[in-house]
mmCIF file of C-alpha atoms in Angstrom:
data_model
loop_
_atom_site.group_PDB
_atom_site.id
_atom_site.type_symbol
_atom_site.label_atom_id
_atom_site.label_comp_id
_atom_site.label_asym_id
_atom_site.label_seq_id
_atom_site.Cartn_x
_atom_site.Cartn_y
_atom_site.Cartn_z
ATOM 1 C CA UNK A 1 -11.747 -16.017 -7.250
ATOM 2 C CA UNK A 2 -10.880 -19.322 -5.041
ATOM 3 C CA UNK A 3 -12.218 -22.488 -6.794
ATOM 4 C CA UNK A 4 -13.581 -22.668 -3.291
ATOM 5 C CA UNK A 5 -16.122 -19.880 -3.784
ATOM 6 C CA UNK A 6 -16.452 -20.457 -7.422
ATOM 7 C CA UNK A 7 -18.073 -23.982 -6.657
ATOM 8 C CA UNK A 8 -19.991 -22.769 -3.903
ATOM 9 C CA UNK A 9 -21.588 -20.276 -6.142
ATOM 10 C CA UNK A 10 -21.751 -22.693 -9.001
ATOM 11 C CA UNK A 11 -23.672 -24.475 -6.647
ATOM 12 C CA UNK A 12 -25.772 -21.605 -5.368
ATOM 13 C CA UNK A 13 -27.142 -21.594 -9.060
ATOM 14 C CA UNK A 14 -27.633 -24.470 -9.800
ATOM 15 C CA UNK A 15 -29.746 -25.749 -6.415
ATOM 16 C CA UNK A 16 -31.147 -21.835 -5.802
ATOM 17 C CA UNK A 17 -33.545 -23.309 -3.702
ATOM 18 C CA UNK A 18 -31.571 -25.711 -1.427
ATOM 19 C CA UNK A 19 -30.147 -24.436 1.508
ATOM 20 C CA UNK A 20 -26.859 -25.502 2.758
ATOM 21 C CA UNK A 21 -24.803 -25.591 5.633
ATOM 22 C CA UNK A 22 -20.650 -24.806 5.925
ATOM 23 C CA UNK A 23 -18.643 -26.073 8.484
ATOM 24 C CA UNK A 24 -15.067 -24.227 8.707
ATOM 25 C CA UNK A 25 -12.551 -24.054 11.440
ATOM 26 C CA UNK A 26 -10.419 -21.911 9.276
ATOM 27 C CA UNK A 27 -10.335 -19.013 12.061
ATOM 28 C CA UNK A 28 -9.731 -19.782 15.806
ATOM 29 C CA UNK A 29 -12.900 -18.165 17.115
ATOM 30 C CA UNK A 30 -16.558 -19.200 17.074
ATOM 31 C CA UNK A 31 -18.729 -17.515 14.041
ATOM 32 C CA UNK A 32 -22.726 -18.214 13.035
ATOM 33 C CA UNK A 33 -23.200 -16.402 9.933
ATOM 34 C CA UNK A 34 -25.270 -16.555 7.255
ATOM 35 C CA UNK A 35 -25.243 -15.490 3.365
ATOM 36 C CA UNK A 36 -27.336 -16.404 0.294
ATOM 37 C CA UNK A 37 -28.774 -19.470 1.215
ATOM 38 C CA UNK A 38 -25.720 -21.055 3.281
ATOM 39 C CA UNK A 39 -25.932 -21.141 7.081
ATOM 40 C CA UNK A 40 -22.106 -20.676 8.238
ATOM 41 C CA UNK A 41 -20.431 -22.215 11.414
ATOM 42 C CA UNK A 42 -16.715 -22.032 11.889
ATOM 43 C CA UNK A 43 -15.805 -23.293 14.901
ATOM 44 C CA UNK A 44 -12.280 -23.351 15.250
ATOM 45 C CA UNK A 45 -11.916 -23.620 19.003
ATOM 46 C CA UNK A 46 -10.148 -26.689 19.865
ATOM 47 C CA UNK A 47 -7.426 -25.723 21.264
ATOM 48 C CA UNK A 48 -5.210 -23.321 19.223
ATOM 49 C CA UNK A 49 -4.689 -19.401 20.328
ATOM 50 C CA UNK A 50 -7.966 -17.876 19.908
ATOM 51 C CA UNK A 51 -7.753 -15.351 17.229
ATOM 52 C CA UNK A 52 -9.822 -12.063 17.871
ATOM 53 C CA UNK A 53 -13.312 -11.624 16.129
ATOM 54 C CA UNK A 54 -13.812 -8.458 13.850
ATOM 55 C CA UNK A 55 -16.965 -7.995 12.883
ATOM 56 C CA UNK A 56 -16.388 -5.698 10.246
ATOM 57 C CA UNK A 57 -14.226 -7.863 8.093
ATOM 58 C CA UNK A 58 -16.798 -10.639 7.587
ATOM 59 C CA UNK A 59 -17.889 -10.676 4.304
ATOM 60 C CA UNK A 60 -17.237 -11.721 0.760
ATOM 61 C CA UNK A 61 -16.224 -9.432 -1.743
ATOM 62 C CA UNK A 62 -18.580 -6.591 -0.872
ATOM 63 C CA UNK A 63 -21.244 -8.669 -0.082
ATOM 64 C CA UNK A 64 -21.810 -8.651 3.924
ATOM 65 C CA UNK A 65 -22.851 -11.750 6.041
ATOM 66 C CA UNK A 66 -25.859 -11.531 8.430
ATOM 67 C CA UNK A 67 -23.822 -12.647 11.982
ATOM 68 C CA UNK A 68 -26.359 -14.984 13.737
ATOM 69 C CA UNK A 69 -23.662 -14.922 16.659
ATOM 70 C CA UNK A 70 -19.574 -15.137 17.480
ATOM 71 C CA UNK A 71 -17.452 -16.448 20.460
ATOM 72 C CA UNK A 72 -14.284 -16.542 21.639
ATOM 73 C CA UNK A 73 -13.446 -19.051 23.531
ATOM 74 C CA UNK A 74 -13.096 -22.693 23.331
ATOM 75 C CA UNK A 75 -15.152 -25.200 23.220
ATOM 76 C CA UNK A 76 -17.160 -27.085 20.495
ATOM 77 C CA UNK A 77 -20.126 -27.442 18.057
ATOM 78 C CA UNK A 78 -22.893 -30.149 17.557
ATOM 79 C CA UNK A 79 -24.787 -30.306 14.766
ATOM 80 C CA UNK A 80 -28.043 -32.410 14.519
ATOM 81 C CA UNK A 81 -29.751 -33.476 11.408
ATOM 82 C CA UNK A 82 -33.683 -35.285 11.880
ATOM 83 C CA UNK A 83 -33.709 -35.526 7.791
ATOM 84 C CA UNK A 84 -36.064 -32.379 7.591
ATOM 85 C CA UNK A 85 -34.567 -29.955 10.130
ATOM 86 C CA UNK A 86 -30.518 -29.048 11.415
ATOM 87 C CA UNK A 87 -30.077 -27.948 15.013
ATOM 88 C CA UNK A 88 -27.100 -26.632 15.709
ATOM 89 C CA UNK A 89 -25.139 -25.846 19.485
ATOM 90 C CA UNK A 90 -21.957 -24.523 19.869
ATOM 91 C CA UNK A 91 -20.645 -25.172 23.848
ATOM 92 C CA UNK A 92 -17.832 -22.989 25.731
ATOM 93 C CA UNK A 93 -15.450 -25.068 27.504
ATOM 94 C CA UNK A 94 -13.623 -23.207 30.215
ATOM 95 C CA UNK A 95 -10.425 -24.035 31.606
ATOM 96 C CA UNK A 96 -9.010 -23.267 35.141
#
């Protein structure tokens, strides 16, 4: 196991009722997903080759994520935190 995943889930346990948010651009494509109690947003669309979204390889282990939504194309994501509640936006950008 990563030590990335290993301190997310040491987290997970020890904060079982906090929810948290991941921000990633590890993948050049636009992904919403969501798993445990961690709200996923990878939004690696800045400028790089797209990469092609399969659905059926997102997970962990054999643990599926629920997809809230994908994209491919670029563009970019705003998050917005109030101090209770996150809004989130991710934005196409098309070029001609």
């Amino acid at each position: 196991m990563t030590l990335f995943k290993w301190s997310i889930f040491n987290l997970l346990k020890k904060y079982p009722s906090k929810k948290f948010v991941y921000l990633a651009s590890d993948v050049h494509n636009y992904q919403h997903i969501e798993f445990y109690n961690i709200t996923q947003y990878i939004a690696g669309t800045g400028g790089a080759h797209l990469d092609d979204i399969d659905e059926t390889a997102i997970g962990i282990h054999d643990e599926k994520y629920n997809i809230i939504s994908t994209n491919k194309c670029y563009g970019y994501s705003t998050l917005e935190y109030d101090g209770t509640s996150l809004s989130h936006m991710f934005q196409c950008v098309w070029f001609e």
